[in-house]
GROMACS .gro file of C-alpha atoms in nm:
model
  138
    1UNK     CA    1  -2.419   5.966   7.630
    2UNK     CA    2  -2.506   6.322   7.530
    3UNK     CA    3  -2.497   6.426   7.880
    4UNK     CA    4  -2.191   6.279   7.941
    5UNK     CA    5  -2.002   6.433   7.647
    6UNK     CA    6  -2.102   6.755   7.670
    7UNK     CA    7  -1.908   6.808   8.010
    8UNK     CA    8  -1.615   6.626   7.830
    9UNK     CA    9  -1.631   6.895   7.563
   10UNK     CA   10  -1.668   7.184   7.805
   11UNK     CA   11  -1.368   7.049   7.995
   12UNK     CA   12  -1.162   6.982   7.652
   13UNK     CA   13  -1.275   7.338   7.567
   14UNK     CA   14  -1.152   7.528   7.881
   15UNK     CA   15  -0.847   7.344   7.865
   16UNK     CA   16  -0.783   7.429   7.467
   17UNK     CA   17  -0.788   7.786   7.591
   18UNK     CA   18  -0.544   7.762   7.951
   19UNK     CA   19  -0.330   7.633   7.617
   20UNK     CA   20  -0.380   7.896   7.365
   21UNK     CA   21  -0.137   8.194   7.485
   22UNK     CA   22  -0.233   8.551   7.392
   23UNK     CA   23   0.063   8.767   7.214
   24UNK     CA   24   0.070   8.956   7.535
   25UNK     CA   25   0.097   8.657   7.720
   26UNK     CA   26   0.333   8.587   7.466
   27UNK     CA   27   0.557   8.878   7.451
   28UNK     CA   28   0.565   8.920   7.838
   29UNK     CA   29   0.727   8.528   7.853
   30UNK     CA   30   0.971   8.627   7.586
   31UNK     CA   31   1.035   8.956   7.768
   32UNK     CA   32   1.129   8.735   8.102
   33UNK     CA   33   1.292   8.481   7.937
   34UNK     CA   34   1.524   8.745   7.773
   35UNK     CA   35   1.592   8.916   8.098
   36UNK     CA   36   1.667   8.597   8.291
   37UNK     CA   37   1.921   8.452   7.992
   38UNK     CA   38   2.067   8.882   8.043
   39UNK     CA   39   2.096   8.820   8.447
   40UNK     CA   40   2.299   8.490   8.379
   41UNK     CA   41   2.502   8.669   8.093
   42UNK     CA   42   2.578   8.888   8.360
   43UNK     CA   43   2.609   8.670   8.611
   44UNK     CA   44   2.892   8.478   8.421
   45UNK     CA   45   3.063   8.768   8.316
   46UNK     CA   46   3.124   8.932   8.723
   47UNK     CA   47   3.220   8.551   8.786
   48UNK     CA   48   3.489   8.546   8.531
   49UNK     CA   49   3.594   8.916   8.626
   50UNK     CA   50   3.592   8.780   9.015
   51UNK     CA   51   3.822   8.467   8.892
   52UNK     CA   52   4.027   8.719   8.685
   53UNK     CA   53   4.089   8.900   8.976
   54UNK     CA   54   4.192   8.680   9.226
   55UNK     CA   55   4.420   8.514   8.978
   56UNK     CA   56   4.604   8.865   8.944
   57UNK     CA   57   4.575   8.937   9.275
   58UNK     CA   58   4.773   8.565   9.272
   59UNK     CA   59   5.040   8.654   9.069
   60UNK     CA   60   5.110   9.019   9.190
   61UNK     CA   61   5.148   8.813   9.565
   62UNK     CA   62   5.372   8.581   9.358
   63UNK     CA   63   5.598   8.781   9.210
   64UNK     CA   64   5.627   8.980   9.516
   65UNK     CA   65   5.697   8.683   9.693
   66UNK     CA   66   5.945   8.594   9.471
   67UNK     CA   67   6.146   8.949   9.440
   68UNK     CA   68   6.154   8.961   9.827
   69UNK     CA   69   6.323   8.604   9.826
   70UNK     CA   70   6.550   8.724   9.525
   71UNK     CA   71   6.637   9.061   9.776
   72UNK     CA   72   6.702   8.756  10.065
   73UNK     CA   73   6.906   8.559   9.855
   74UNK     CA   74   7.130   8.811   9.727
   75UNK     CA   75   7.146   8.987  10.101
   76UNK     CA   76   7.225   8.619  10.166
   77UNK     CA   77   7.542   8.575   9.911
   78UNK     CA   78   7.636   8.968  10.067
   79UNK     CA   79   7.673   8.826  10.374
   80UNK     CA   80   7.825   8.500  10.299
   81UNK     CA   81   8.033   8.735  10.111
   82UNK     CA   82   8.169   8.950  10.362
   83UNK     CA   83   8.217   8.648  10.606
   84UNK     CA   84   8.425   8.528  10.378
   85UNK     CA   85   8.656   8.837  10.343
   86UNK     CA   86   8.654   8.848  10.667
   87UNK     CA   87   8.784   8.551  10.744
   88UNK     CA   88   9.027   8.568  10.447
   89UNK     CA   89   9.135   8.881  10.601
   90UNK     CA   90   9.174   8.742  10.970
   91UNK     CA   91   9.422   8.448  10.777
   92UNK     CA   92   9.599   8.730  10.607
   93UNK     CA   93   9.652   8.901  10.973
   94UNK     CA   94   9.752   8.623  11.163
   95UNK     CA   95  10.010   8.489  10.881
   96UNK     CA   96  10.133   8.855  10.882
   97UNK     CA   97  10.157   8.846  11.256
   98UNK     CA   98  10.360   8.497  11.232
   99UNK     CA   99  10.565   8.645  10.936
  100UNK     CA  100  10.639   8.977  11.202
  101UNK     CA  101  10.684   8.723  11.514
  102UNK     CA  102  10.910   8.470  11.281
  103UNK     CA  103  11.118   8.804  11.192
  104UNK     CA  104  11.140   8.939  11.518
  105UNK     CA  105  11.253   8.590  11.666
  106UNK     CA  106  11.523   8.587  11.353
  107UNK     CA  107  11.644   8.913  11.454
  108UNK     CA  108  11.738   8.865  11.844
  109UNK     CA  109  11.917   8.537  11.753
  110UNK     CA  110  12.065   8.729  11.512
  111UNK     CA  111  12.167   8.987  11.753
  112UNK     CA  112  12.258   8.683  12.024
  113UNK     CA  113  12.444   8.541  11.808
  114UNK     CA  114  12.658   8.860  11.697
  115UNK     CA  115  12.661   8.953  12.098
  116UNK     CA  116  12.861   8.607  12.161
  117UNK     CA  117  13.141   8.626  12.043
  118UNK     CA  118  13.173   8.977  12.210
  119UNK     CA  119  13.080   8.815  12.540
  120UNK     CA  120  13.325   8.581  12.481
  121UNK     CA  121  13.587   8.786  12.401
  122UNK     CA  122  13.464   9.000  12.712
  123UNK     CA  123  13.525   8.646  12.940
  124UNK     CA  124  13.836   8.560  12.778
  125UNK     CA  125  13.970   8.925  12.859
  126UNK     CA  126  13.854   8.909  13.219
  127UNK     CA  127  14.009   8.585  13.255
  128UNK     CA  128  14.310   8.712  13.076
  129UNK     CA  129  14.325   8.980  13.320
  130UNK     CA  130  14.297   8.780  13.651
  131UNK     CA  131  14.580   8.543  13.454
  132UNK     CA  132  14.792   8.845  13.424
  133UNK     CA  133  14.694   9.023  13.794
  134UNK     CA  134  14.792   8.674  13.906
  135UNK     CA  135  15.118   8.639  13.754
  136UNK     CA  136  15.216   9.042  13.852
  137UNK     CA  137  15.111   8.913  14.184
  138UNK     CA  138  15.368   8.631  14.253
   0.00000   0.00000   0.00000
């Protein structure tokens, strides 16, 4: 059994000492462990300024988006705007234009009307003449 256990304790031995770590060993592990948790530190913190970023970049295409469809809308009410006095203005004209036609009209019957009785007068001489020529005649 002798035989036996002293390769058991050679192999227990060897691996009691892959176990024990040296403080270089040691210090170098710490050393890497401290630079990987600073690389995802890092890491994280260009991710967040990446996600910052785009969600400025976001907004600044927002707002512009927004202030160009402000500028649209009121171009928009402009327009409508001016359509509108322009067609209120076009109404205006045309009743104006009826107003002038409606006076215009009023004024020749006017002046027909004050022309008849001279015309009449004018037909009732003529016929008061040929009457007259008539009666010098016989």
């Amino acid at each position: 059994t002798t035989s036996r256990a002293a390769p058991a304790r050679e192999s227990a031995s060897e691996s009691d000492e892959e176990e024990r770590v040296t403080p270089a060993e040691e210090a170098r592990r710490a050393e890497e462990s401290e630079r990987a948790a600073q690389r995802e530190r890092q890491a994280r913190l260009l991710e967040a300024a990446r996600r910052e970023r785009e969600e400025r970049l976001e907004r600044e295409a927002r707002a512009e988006a927004a202030a160009a469809a402000a500028v649209e809308s009121e171009a928009r009410g402009r327009r409508q705007q001016a359509a509108r006095a322009a067609e209120e203005e076009r109404k205006r004209a045309a009743r104006a234009a009826l107003v002038d036609e409606m006076e215009a009209q009023a004024r020749q019957e006017e002046a027909a009307r004050a022309a008849a009785p001279l015309r009449t007068t004018q037909a009732e001489q003529s016929s008061m003449r040929s009457a007259i020529e008539q009666a010098l005649s016989q």
